[in-house]
mmCIF file of C-alpha atoms in Angstrom:
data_model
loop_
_atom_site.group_PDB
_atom_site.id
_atom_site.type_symbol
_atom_site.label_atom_id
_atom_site.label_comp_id
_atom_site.label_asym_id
_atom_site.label_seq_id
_atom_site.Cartn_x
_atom_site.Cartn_y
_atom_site.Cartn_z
ATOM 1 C CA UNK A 1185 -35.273 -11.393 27.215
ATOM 2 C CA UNK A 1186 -37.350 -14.388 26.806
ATOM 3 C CA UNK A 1187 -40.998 -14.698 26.661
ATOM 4 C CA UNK A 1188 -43.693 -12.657 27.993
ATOM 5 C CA UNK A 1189 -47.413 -11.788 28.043
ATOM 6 C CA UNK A 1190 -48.590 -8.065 27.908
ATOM 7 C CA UNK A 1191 -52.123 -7.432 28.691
ATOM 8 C CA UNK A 1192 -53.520 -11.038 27.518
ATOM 9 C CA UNK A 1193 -57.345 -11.557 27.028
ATOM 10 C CA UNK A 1194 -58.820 -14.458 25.759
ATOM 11 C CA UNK A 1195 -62.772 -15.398 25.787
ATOM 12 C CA UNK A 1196 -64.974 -18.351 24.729
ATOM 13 C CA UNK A 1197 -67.730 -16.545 23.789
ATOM 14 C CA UNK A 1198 -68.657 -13.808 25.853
ATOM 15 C CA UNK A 1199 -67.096 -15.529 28.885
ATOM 16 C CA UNK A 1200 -63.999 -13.735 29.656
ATOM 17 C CA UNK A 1201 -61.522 -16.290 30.745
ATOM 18 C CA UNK A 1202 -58.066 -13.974 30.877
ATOM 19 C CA UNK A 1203 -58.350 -10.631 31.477
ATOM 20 C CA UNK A 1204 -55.239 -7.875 31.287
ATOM 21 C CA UNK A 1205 -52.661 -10.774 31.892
ATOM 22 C CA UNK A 1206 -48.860 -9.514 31.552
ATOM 23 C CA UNK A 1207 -45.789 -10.990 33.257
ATOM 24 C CA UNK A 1208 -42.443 -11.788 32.139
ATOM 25 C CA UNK A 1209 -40.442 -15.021 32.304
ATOM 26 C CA UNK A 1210 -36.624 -14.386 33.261
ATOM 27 C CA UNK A 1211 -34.454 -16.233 31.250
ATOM 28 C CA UNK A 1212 -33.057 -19.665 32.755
ATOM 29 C CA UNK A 1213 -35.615 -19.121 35.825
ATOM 30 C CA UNK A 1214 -38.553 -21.441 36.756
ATOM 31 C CA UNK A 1215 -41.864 -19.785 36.901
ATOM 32 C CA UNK A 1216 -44.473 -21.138 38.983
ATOM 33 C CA UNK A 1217 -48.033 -20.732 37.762
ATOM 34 C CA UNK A 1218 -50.397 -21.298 40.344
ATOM 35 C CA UNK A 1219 -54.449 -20.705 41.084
ATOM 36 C CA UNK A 1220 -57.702 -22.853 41.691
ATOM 37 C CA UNK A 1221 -59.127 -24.658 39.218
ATOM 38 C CA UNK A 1222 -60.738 -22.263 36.516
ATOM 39 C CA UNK A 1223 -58.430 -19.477 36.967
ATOM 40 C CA UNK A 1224 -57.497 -19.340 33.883
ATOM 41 C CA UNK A 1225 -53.911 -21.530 34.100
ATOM 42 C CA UNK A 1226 -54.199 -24.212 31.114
ATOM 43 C CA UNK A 1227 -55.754 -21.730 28.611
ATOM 44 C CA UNK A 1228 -53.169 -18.727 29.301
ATOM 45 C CA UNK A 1229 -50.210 -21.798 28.812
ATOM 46 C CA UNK A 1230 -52.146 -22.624 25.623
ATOM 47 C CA UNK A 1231 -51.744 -18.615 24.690
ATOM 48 C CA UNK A 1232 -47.693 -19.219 25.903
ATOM 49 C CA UNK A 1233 -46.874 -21.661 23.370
ATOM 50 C CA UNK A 1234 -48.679 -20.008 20.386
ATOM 51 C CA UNK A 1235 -51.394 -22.705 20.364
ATOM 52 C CA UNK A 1236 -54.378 -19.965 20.749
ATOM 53 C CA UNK A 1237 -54.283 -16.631 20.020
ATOM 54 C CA UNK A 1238 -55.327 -13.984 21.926
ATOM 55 C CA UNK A 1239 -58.420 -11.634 21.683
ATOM 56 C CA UNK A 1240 -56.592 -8.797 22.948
ATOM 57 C CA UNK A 1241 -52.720 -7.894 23.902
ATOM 58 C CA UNK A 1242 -49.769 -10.343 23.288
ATOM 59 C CA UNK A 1243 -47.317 -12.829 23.397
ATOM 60 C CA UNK A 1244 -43.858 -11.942 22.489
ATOM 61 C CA UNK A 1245 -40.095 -14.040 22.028
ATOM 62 C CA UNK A 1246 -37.424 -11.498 22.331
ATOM 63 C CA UNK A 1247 -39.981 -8.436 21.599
ATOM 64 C CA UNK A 1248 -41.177 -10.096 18.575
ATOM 65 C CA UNK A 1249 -44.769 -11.000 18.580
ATOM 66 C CA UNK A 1250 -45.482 -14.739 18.409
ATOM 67 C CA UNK A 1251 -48.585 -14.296 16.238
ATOM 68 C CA UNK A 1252 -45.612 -13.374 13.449
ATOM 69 C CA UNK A 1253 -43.741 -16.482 14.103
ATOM 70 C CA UNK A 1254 -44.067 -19.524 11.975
ATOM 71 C CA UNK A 1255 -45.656 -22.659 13.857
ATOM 72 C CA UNK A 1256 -42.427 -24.208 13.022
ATOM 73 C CA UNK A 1257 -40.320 -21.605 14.133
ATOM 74 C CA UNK A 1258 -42.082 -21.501 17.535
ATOM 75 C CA UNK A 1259 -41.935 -25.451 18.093
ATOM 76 C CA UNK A 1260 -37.698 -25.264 17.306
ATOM 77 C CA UNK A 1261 -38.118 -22.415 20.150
ATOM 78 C CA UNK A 1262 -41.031 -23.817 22.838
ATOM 79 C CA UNK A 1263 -41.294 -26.964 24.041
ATOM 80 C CA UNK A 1264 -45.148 -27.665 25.579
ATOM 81 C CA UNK A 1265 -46.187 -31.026 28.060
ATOM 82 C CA UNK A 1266 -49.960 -30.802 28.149
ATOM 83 C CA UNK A 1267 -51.575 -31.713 31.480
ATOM 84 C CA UNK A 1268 -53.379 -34.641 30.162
ATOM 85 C CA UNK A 1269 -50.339 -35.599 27.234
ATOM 86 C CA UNK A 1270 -50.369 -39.025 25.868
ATOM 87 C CA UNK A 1271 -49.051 -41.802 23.197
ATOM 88 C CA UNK A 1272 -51.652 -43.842 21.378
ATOM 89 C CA UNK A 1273 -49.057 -46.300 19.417
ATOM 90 C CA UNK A 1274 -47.049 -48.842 21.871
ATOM 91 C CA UNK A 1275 -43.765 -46.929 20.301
ATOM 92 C CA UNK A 1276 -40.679 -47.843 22.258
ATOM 93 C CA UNK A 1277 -39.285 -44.651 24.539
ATOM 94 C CA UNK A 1278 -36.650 -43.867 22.328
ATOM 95 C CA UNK A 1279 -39.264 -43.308 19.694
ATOM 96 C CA UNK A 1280 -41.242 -41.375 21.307
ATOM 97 C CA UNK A 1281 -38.702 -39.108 22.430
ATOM 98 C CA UNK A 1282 -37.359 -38.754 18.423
ATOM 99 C CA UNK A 1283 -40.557 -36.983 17.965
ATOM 100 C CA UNK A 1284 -38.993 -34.185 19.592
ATOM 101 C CA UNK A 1285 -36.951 -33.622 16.420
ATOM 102 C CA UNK A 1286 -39.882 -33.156 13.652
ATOM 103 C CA UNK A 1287 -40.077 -29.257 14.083
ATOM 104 C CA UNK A 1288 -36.173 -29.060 13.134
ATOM 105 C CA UNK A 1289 -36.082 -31.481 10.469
ATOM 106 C CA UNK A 1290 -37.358 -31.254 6.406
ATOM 107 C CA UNK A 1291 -39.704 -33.562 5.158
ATOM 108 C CA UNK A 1292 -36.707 -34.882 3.312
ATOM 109 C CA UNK A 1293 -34.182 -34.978 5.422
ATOM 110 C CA UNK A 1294 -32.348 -38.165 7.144
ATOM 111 C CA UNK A 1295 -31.733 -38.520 10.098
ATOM 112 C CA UNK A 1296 -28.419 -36.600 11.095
ATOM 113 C CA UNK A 1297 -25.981 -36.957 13.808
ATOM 114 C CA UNK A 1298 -27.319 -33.785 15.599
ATOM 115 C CA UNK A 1299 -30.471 -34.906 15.799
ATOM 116 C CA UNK A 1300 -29.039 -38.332 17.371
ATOM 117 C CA UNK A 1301 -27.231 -36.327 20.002
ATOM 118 C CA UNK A 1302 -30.476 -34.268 20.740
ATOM 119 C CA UNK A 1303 -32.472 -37.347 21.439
ATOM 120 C CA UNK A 1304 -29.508 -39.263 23.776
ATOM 121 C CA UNK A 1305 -28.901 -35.975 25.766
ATOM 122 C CA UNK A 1306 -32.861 -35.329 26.307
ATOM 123 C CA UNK A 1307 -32.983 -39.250 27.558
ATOM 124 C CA UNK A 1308 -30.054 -38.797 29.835
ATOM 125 C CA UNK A 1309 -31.581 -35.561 31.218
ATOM 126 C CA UNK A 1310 -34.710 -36.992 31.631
ATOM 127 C CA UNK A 1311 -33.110 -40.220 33.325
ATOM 128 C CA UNK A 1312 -34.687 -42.630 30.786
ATOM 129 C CA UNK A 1313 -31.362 -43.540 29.180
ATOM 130 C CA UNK A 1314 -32.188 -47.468 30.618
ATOM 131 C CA UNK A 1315 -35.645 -47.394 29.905
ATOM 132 C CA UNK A 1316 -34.598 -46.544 25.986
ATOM 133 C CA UNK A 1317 -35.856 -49.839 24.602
ATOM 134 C CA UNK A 1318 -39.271 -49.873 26.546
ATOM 135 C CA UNK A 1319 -42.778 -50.349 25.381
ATOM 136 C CA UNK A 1320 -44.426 -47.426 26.015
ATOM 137 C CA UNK A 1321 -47.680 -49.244 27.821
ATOM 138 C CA UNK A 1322 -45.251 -50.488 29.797
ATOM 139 C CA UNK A 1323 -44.334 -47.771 32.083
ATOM 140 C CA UNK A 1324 -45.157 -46.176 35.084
ATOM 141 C CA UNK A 1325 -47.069 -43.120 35.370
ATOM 142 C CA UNK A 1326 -43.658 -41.330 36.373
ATOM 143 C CA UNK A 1327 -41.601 -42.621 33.231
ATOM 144 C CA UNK A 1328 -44.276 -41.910 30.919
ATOM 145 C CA UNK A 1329 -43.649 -38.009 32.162
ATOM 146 C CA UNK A 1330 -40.313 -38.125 31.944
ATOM 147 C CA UNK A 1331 -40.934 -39.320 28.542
ATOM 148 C CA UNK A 1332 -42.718 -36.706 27.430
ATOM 149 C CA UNK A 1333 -40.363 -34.089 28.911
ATOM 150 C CA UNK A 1334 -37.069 -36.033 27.375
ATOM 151 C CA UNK A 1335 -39.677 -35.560 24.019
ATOM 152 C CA UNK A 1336 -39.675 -31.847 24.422
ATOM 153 C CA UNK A 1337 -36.180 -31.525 25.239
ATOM 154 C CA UNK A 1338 -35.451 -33.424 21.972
ATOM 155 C CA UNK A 1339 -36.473 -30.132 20.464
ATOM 156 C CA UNK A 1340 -33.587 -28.108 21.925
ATOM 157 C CA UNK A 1341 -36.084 -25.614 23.071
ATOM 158 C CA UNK A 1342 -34.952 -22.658 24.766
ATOM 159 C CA UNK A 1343 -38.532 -22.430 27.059
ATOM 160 C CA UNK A 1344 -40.167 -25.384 28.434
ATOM 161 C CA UNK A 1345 -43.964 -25.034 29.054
ATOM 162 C CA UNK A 1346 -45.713 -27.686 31.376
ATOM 163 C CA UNK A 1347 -49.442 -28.043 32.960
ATOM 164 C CA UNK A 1348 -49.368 -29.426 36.340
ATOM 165 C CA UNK A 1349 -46.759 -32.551 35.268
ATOM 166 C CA UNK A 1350 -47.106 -33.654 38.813
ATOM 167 C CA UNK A 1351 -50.900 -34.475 38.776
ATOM 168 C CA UNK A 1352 -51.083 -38.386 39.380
ATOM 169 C CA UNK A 1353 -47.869 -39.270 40.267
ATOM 170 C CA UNK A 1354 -46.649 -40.631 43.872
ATOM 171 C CA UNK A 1355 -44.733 -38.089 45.824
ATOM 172 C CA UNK A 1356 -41.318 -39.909 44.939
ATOM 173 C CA UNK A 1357 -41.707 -38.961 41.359
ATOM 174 C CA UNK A 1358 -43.349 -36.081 41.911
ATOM 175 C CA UNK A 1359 -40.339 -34.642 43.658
ATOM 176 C CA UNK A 1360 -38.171 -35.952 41.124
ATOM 177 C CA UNK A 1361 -39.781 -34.328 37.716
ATOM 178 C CA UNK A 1362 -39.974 -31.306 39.373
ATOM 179 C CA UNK A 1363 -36.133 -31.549 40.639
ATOM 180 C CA UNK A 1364 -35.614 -32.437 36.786
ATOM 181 C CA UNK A 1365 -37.280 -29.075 35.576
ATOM 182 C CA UNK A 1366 -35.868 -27.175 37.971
ATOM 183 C CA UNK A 1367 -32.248 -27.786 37.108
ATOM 184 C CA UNK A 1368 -32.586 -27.691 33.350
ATOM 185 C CA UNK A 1369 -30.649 -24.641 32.465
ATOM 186 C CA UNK A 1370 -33.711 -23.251 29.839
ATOM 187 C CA UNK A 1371 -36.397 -21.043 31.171
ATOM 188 C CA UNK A 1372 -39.740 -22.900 32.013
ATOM 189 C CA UNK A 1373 -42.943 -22.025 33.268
ATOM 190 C CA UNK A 1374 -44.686 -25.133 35.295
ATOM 191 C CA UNK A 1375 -48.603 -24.792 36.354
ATOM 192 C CA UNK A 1376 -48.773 -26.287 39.621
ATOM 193 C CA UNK A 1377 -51.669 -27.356 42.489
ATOM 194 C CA UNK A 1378 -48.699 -28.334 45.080
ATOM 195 C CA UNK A 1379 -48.571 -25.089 46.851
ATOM 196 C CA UNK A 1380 -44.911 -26.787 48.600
ATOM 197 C CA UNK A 1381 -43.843 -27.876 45.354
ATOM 198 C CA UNK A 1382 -44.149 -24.089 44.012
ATOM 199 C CA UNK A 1383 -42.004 -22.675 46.907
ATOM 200 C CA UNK A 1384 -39.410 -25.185 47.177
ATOM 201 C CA UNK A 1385 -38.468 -24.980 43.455
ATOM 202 C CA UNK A 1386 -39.654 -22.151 41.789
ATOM 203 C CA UNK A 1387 -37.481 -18.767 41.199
ATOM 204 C CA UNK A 1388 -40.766 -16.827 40.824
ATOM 205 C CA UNK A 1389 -44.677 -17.537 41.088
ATOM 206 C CA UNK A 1390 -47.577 -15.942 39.681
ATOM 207 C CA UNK A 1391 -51.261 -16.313 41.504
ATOM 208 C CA UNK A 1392 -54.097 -16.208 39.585
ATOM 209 C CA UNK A 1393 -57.643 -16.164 40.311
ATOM 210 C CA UNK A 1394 -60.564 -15.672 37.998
ATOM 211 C CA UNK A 1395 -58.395 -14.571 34.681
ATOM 212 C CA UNK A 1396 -56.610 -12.021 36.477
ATOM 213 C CA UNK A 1397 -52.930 -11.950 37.988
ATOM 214 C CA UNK A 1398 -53.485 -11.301 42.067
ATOM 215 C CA UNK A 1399 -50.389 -11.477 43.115
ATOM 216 C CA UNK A 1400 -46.001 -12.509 41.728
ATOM 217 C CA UNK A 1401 -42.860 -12.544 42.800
ATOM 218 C CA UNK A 1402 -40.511 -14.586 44.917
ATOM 219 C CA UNK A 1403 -42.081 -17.477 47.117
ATOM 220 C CA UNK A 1404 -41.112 -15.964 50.123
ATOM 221 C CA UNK A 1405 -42.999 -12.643 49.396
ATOM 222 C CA UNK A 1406 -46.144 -14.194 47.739
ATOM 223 C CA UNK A 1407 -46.659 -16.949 49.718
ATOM 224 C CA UNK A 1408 -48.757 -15.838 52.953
ATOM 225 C CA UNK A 1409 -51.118 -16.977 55.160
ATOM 226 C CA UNK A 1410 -54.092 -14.045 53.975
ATOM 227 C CA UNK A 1411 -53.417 -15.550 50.335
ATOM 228 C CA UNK A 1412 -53.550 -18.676 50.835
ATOM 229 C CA UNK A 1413 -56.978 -18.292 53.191
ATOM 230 C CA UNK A 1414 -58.469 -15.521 50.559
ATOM 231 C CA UNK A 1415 -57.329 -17.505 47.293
ATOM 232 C CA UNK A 1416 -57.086 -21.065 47.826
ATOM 233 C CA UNK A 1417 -59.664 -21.372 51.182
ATOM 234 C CA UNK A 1418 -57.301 -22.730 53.371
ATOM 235 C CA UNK A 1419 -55.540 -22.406 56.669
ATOM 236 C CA UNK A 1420 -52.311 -22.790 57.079
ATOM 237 C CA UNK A 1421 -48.996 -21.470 58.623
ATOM 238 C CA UNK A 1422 -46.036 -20.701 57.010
ATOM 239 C CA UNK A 1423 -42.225 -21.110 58.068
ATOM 240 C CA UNK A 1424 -39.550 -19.966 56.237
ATOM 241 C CA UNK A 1425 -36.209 -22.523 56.491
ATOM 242 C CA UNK A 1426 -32.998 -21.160 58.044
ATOM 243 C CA UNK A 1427 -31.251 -23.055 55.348
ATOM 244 C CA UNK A 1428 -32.421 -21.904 51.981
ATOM 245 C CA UNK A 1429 -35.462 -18.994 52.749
ATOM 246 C CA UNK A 1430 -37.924 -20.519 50.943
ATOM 247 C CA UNK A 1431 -41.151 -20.917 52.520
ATOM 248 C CA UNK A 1432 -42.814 -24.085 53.926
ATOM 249 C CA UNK A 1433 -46.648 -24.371 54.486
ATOM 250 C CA UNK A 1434 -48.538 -26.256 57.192
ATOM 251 C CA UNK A 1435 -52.057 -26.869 56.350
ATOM 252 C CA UNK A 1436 -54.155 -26.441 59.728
ATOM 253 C CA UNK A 1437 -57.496 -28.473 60.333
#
């Protein structure tokens, strides 16, 4: 098992903003979390990685409740790239990326050879290996996110949580981070607006709209023409490709 929600609601104040949420992540699969804006995405993520909690129903790791995990113990297990994450100090990349290692290291602790290969591997993976030596003001909008995931994969986690990494990137790096997180052999859930993006990479995708789940599964069975007019407002036709069955959608004028 890995992680999953069962019945999640969460409100700020009387506004309900999930409602009855539960799906399961498979383990080693790439979940695509999609749904207009205010449907709840960023705040059920936030619920994911143990950074809310939840007014009603829960999050478990391996049937064990994440509200009776440590916040240590949960940032050795989940990794989480924010939608709008940053770096205020002009650290160099390899820096940045050590940060990664704080939830599995004591306050008195040096710095150990496994942490060293944790931090080398997550740059490699991430493709910043060259870039180690950097300035962190000096990068590109794309190598800042692949930063920040070679960060969270310097924490060895087994999930990877990330809110819509794409946003602001040109398509060329867009394509690559998500062909990064897509062959990372961890489980990871992704929040995405690229409708494309979500069928061409993703094992699984879950809908949302308004707080609630509307629809999940594979791409090919969730991704339709009524959903996409009913949910997102838009017209479009869909192909499936001969070559790999996953679904490709032509927005119509």
């Amino acid at each position: 098992m890995s992680i999953k929600a069962d019945n999640l609601t969460w409100k700020i104040g009387r506004k309900t903003i999930l409602d009855g949420v539960s799906f399961e992540a498979q383990p080693g699969r790439m979940l695509g979390l999609l749904g207009p804006n205010g449907s709840g995405k960023t705040s059920l993520l936030r619920l994911l990685a143990g950074l809310k909690r939840p007014h009603a129903g829960r999050v478990t790791l391996d049937r064990s409740d994440i509200g009776t995990i440590s916040r240590r113990s949960i940032a050795r297990r989940i990794a989480f790239v924010e939608q709008h994450a940053t770096t205020n100090a002009n650290l160099k990349v390899v820096d940045v990326v050590k940060l990664g290692r704080f939830p599995h290291r004591s306050m008195f602790s040096g710095w150990t050879r496994a942490d060293e290969e944790a931090v080398e591997s997550a740059l490699a993976r991430a493709g910043m290996a060259e870039k180690r030596d950097e300035r962190w003001q000096n990068l590109s909008g794309g190598e800042k996110q692949r930063t920040h995931i070679a960060r969270a994969l310097a924490q060895s986690p087994q999930e990877l949580i990330l809110d819509e990494p794409t946003n602001h990137l040109d398509i060329q790096h867009q394509i690559g981070l998500m062909r990064l997180v897509s062959g990372l052999p961890i489980t990871s859930i992704v929040a995405l607006h690229d409708l494309n993006h979500a069928a061409m990479f993703c094992d699984t995708l879950v809908v949302m709209q308004q707080g609630r789940i509307v629809a999940s599964g594979i791409p090919e069975e969730v991704l339709t023409e009524s959903l996409l007019k009913n949910i997102f407002s838009v017209e479009a036709r869909i192909e499936i490709s001969q070559h790999h069955s996953r679904p490709h959608i032509h927005y119509l004028r």
